[in-house]
Amino acid sequence: MMAGTAGSPEAGGGPSPVDRPLVGIIMGSRSDMPVVEKAASVLAELGVPHEVRVMSAHRTPDLVAAYADGAAGRGIRVIIAAAGGAAHLAGAVAGRTPLPVIGLPIPTGLAGGLDSLLSTVQMPRGVPVATVAVGGAENAALLAAQILALSDPELGERLAAHRARAAQAILDDPTNAEVGS
Ligand code: RP5
């Protein structure tokens, strides 16, 4: 599934149920795309239908509110929210939806993105945002997939295979050729 192209149109329009996006990836600016597209890539690799949208908590607050309010009703199960700087996008969305929200802090020029990290992760009590590392797009996608896998055993198997491949790549690294021999 390509990012932002979830589903093929049915006769009546819109994605078919099988292709309906389950993960919504939103980002504060198109300038975040080089980081965010890695999350979309991992979800595509795992066969997780997803959509990608650009919207800003401060530039387009009404659009963010509309997206957050409608996401669950459209079948979205997890939201990944990426933003940099005063990164309040994830928190703004989390406050308007019962869906789990994964915050993805975008690297910036301030200590590598410490501003993004703190403004995403430091949610006051009552409205959680599960925040991954600065620039941790792959982990954001994997965490979203793990949440979905709780009710999708086949996805769970694909996740296990993904993890096994990552481990095997390290075991196969030439620097490890003589370890244990
Ligand atoms: C945030 O401001 C975005 O998430 C982005 O990381 C940052 C800079 O945005 P641009 O000025 O590049 O549009 O809202």
mmCIF file of C-alpha atoms and ligand atoms in Angstrom:
data_model
loop_
_atom_site.group_PDB
_atom_site.id
_atom_site.type_symbol
_atom_site.label_atom_id
_atom_site.label_comp_id
_atom_site.label_asym_id
_atom_site.label_seq_id
_atom_site.Cartn_x
_atom_site.Cartn_y
_atom_site.Cartn_z
ATOM 1 C CA MET A 1 0.000 0.000 0.000
ATOM 2 C CA MET A 2 1.498 3.306 -1.030
ATOM 3 C CA ALA A 3 1.360 6.115 1.475
ATOM 4 C CA GLY A 4 -1.682 8.272 1.045
ATOM 5 C CA THR A 5 -3.276 5.977 -1.505
ATOM 6 C CA ALA A 6 -5.125 3.586 0.774
ATOM 7 C CA GLY A 7 -7.681 1.605 -1.085
ATOM 8 C CA SER A 8 -8.963 1.343 -4.591
ATOM 9 C CA PRO A 9 -12.220 3.121 -5.316
ATOM 10 C CA GLU A 10 -15.323 0.998 -5.067
ATOM 11 C CA ALA A 11 -18.283 1.504 -7.355
ATOM 12 C CA GLY A 12 -19.691 3.870 -4.772
ATOM 13 C CA GLY A 13 -16.346 5.586 -4.244
ATOM 14 C CA GLY A 14 -13.914 5.423 -1.333
ATOM 15 C CA PRO A 15 -11.621 2.612 -0.242
ATOM 16 C CA SER A 16 -12.899 -0.941 0.054
ATOM 17 C CA PRO A 17 -13.173 -2.242 3.630
ATOM 18 C CA VAL A 18 -10.114 -4.444 3.182
ATOM 19 C CA ASP A 19 -7.977 -1.494 2.096
ATOM 20 C CA ARG A 20 -9.452 1.104 4.440
ATOM 21 C CA PRO A 21 -6.586 2.870 6.210
ATOM 22 C CA LEU A 22 -6.001 1.670 9.766
ATOM 23 C CA VAL A 23 -3.144 4.028 10.582
ATOM 24 C CA GLY A 24 -3.327 7.759 10.063
ATOM 25 C CA ILE A 25 0.046 9.461 9.706
ATOM 26 C CA ILE A 26 -0.105 13.215 10.089
ATOM 27 C CA MET A 27 2.715 15.744 10.092
ATOM 28 C CA GLY A 28 2.940 19.442 10.873
ATOM 29 C CA SER A 29 4.618 20.427 7.620
ATOM 30 C CA ARG A 30 5.535 18.861 4.309
ATOM 31 C CA SER A 31 9.121 19.583 5.375
ATOM 32 C CA ASP A 32 8.686 16.678 7.824
ATOM 33 C CA MET A 33 8.138 14.222 4.963
ATOM 34 C CA PRO A 34 11.743 12.954 4.648
ATOM 35 C CA VAL A 35 11.449 11.565 8.174
ATOM 36 C CA VAL A 36 7.804 10.558 8.045
ATOM 37 C CA GLU A 37 8.027 8.647 4.794
ATOM 38 C CA LYS A 38 10.163 6.040 6.572
ATOM 39 C CA ALA A 39 7.161 5.235 8.780
ATOM 40 C CA ALA A 40 4.942 4.914 5.733
ATOM 41 C CA SER A 41 7.522 2.660 4.127
ATOM 42 C CA VAL A 42 7.598 0.272 7.101
ATOM 43 C CA LEU A 43 3.801 0.127 7.235
ATOM 44 C CA ALA A 44 3.711 -0.632 3.520
ATOM 45 C CA GLU A 45 6.287 -3.380 4.002
ATOM 46 C CA LEU A 46 4.093 -4.899 6.731
ATOM 47 C CA GLY A 47 0.965 -4.626 4.627
ATOM 48 C CA VAL A 48 -0.743 -2.149 6.932
ATOM 49 C CA PRO A 49 -3.174 0.175 5.123
ATOM 50 C CA HIS A 50 -2.416 3.763 6.027
ATOM 51 C CA GLU A 51 -2.905 7.337 4.953
ATOM 52 C CA VAL A 52 -0.584 10.333 5.085
ATOM 53 C CA ARG A 53 -1.780 13.890 5.681
ATOM 54 C CA VAL A 54 -0.106 17.270 6.250
ATOM 55 C CA MET A 55 -1.797 19.475 8.862
ATOM 56 C CA SER A 56 -0.585 21.835 11.540
ATOM 57 C CA ALA A 57 -1.825 22.339 15.086
ATOM 58 C CA HIS A 58 -1.098 26.067 14.876
ATOM 59 C CA ARG A 59 -1.422 26.869 11.151
ATOM 60 C CA THR A 60 -4.548 24.801 10.489
ATOM 61 C CA PRO A 61 -6.092 24.013 13.892
ATOM 62 C CA ASP A 62 -9.576 23.509 12.467
ATOM 63 C CA LEU A 63 -8.298 20.913 9.997
ATOM 64 C CA VAL A 64 -6.517 19.073 12.810
ATOM 65 C CA ALA A 65 -9.680 19.118 14.903
ATOM 66 C CA ALA A 66 -11.770 17.796 12.031
ATOM 67 C CA TYR A 67 -9.266 15.026 11.357
ATOM 68 C CA ALA A 68 -9.046 14.005 15.005
ATOM 69 C CA ASP A 69 -12.814 14.065 15.441
ATOM 70 C CA GLY A 70 -13.455 11.938 12.357
ATOM 71 C CA ALA A 71 -10.584 9.453 12.438
ATOM 72 C CA ALA A 72 -12.134 6.747 14.629
ATOM 73 C CA GLY A 73 -15.408 6.869 12.738
ATOM 74 C CA ARG A 74 -13.576 6.279 9.446
ATOM 75 C CA GLY A 75 -11.920 3.150 10.818
ATOM 76 C CA ILE A 76 -8.517 4.567 11.755
ATOM 77 C CA ARG A 77 -7.193 2.572 14.729
ATOM 78 C CA VAL A 78 -3.893 4.349 15.503
ATOM 79 C CA ILE A 79 -2.582 7.832 14.714
ATOM 80 C CA ILE A 80 1.081 8.703 14.246
ATOM 81 C CA ALA A 81 1.594 12.456 14.680
ATOM 82 C CA ALA A 82 4.932 13.939 13.606
ATOM 83 C CA ALA A 83 5.982 17.499 14.334
ATOM 84 C CA GLY A 84 9.043 19.587 15.041
ATOM 85 C CA GLY A 85 9.804 22.571 17.262
ATOM 86 C CA ALA A 86 6.923 23.443 19.601
ATOM 87 C CA ALA A 87 5.494 20.097 18.573
ATOM 88 C CA HIS A 88 1.970 20.133 19.957
ATOM 89 C CA LEU A 89 0.339 18.262 17.074
ATOM 90 C CA ALA A 90 0.272 14.867 18.787
ATOM 91 C CA GLY A 91 -1.138 16.285 22.006
ATOM 92 C CA ALA A 92 -3.722 18.373 20.194
ATOM 93 C CA VAL A 93 -4.960 15.281 18.379
ATOM 94 C CA ALA A 94 -4.803 13.051 21.456
ATOM 95 C CA GLY A 95 -7.076 15.465 23.289
ATOM 96 C CA ARG A 96 -9.800 14.980 20.683
ATOM 97 C CA THR A 97 -9.754 11.248 19.992
ATOM 98 C CA PRO A 98 -9.973 8.005 21.971
ATOM 99 C CA LEU A 99 -7.499 6.412 19.531
ATOM 100 C CA PRO A 100 -3.920 5.709 20.636
ATOM 101 C CA VAL A 101 -1.622 8.475 19.397
ATOM 102 C CA ILE A 102 2.062 7.896 18.735
ATOM 103 C CA GLY A 103 4.167 11.044 18.786
ATOM 104 C CA LEU A 104 7.086 11.267 16.377
ATOM 105 C CA PRO A 105 9.380 14.197 17.242
ATOM 106 C CA ILE A 106 11.072 15.662 14.167
ATOM 107 C CA PRO A 107 14.785 16.577 14.359
ATOM 108 C CA THR A 108 15.472 20.316 14.536
ATOM 109 C CA GLY A 109 18.457 22.606 14.907
ATOM 110 C CA LEU A 110 17.953 22.886 18.659
ATOM 111 C CA ALA A 111 19.995 20.096 20.254
ATOM 112 C CA GLY A 112 18.997 17.749 17.484
ATOM 113 C CA GLY A 113 15.297 18.079 18.226
ATOM 114 C CA LEU A 114 15.170 18.292 22.005
ATOM 115 C CA ASP A 115 12.420 20.899 21.627
ATOM 116 C CA SER A 116 10.333 18.487 19.549
ATOM 117 C CA LEU A 117 10.966 15.626 21.954
ATOM 118 C CA LEU A 118 9.985 17.472 25.094
ATOM 119 C CA SER A 119 6.925 19.147 23.634
ATOM 120 C CA THR A 120 5.678 15.784 22.352
ATOM 121 C CA VAL A 121 6.564 13.498 25.239
ATOM 122 C CA GLN A 122 5.795 15.719 28.218
ATOM 123 C CA MET A 123 2.023 15.344 28.126
ATOM 124 C CA PRO A 124 0.245 16.302 31.331
ATOM 125 C CA ARG A 125 -1.662 13.465 32.983
ATOM 126 C CA GLY A 126 -4.884 12.200 31.539
ATOM 127 C CA VAL A 127 -4.080 12.428 27.826
ATOM 128 C CA PRO A 128 -1.189 10.157 26.863
ATOM 129 C CA VAL A 129 0.995 10.352 23.759
ATOM 130 C CA ALA A 130 3.256 7.341 23.203
ATOM 131 C CA THR A 131 6.394 9.106 22.029
ATOM 132 C CA VAL A 132 9.197 7.451 20.085
ATOM 133 C CA ALA A 133 12.750 8.744 19.691
ATOM 134 C CA VAL A 134 13.528 11.910 17.775
ATOM 135 C CA GLY A 135 13.323 10.888 14.138
ATOM 136 C CA GLY A 136 12.217 7.394 15.182
ATOM 137 C CA ALA A 137 9.871 6.888 12.262
ATOM 138 C CA GLU A 138 10.483 3.164 11.920
ATOM 139 C CA ASN A 139 9.675 2.567 15.567
ATOM 140 C CA ALA A 140 6.527 4.663 15.280
ATOM 141 C CA ALA A 141 5.354 2.413 12.466
ATOM 142 C CA LEU A 142 6.338 -0.761 14.293
ATOM 143 C CA LEU A 143 4.525 0.334 17.442
ATOM 144 C CA ALA A 144 1.398 1.137 15.437
ATOM 145 C CA ALA A 145 1.609 -2.283 13.808
ATOM 146 C CA GLN A 146 2.094 -3.992 17.167
ATOM 147 C CA ILE A 147 -1.075 -2.340 18.464
ATOM 148 C CA LEU A 148 -2.991 -3.544 15.413
ATOM 149 C CA ALA A 149 -1.473 -7.013 15.724
ATOM 150 C CA LEU A 150 -3.247 -7.502 19.049
ATOM 151 C CA SER A 151 -6.334 -8.271 16.966
ATOM 152 C CA ASP A 152 -4.601 -9.443 13.777
ATOM 153 C CA PRO A 153 -2.501 -12.607 14.235
ATOM 154 C CA GLU A 154 -1.305 -12.588 10.618
ATOM 155 C CA LEU A 155 0.121 -9.111 11.085
ATOM 156 C CA GLY A 156 1.726 -10.411 14.261
ATOM 157 C CA GLU A 157 3.468 -13.079 12.200
ATOM 158 C CA ARG A 158 4.696 -10.493 9.701
ATOM 159 C CA LEU A 159 6.030 -8.406 12.575
ATOM 160 C CA ALA A 160 7.853 -11.407 14.023
ATOM 161 C CA ALA A 161 9.396 -12.120 10.626
ATOM 162 C CA HIS A 162 10.443 -8.474 10.306
ATOM 163 C CA ARG A 163 12.164 -8.626 13.680
ATOM 164 C CA ALA A 164 13.821 -11.933 12.806
ATOM 165 C CA ARG A 165 15.181 -10.482 9.556
ATOM 166 C CA ALA A 166 16.661 -7.544 11.458
ATOM 167 C CA ALA A 167 18.355 -9.905 13.900
ATOM 168 C CA GLN A 168 19.638 -12.121 11.092
ATOM 169 C CA ALA A 169 21.172 -9.130 9.331
ATOM 170 C CA ILE A 170 23.300 -8.504 12.426
ATOM 171 C CA LEU A 171 24.202 -12.167 12.791
ATOM 172 C CA ASP A 172 25.253 -12.198 9.135
ATOM 173 C CA ASP A 173 27.426 -9.117 9.479
ATOM 174 C CA PRO A 174 30.982 -9.999 8.418
ATOM 175 C CA THR A 175 32.342 -8.530 11.663
ATOM 176 C CA ASN A 176 30.614 -11.396 13.505
ATOM 177 C CA ALA A 177 32.038 -14.163 11.305
ATOM 178 C CA GLU A 178 34.371 -15.496 13.971
ATOM 179 C CA VAL A 179 32.228 -14.910 17.061
ATOM 180 C CA GLY A 180 31.647 -18.221 18.801
ATOM 181 C CA SER A 181 33.849 -20.189 16.441
HETATM 182 C C1 RP5 B 1 6.259 22.198 12.657
HETATM 183 O O1 RP5 B 1 7.171 23.188 12.346
HETATM 184 C C2 RP5 B 1 6.417 21.153 11.596
HETATM 185 O O2 RP5 B 1 6.099 19.887 12.106
HETATM 186 C C3 RP5 B 1 7.858 21.260 11.200
HETATM 187 O O3 RP5 B 1 8.648 20.242 11.805
HETATM 188 C C4 RP5 B 1 8.282 22.617 11.719
HETATM 189 C C5 RP5 B 1 8.799 23.520 10.633
HETATM 190 O O4 RP5 B 1 7.832 23.646 9.636
HETATM 191 P P1 RP5 B 1 8.157 24.437 8.279
HETATM 192 O O5 RP5 B 1 8.537 25.816 8.693
HETATM 193 O O6 RP5 B 1 9.297 23.695 7.627
HETATM 194 O O7 RP5 B 1 6.907 24.379 7.471
HETATM 195 O O8 RP5 B 1 4.962 22.680 12.662
#
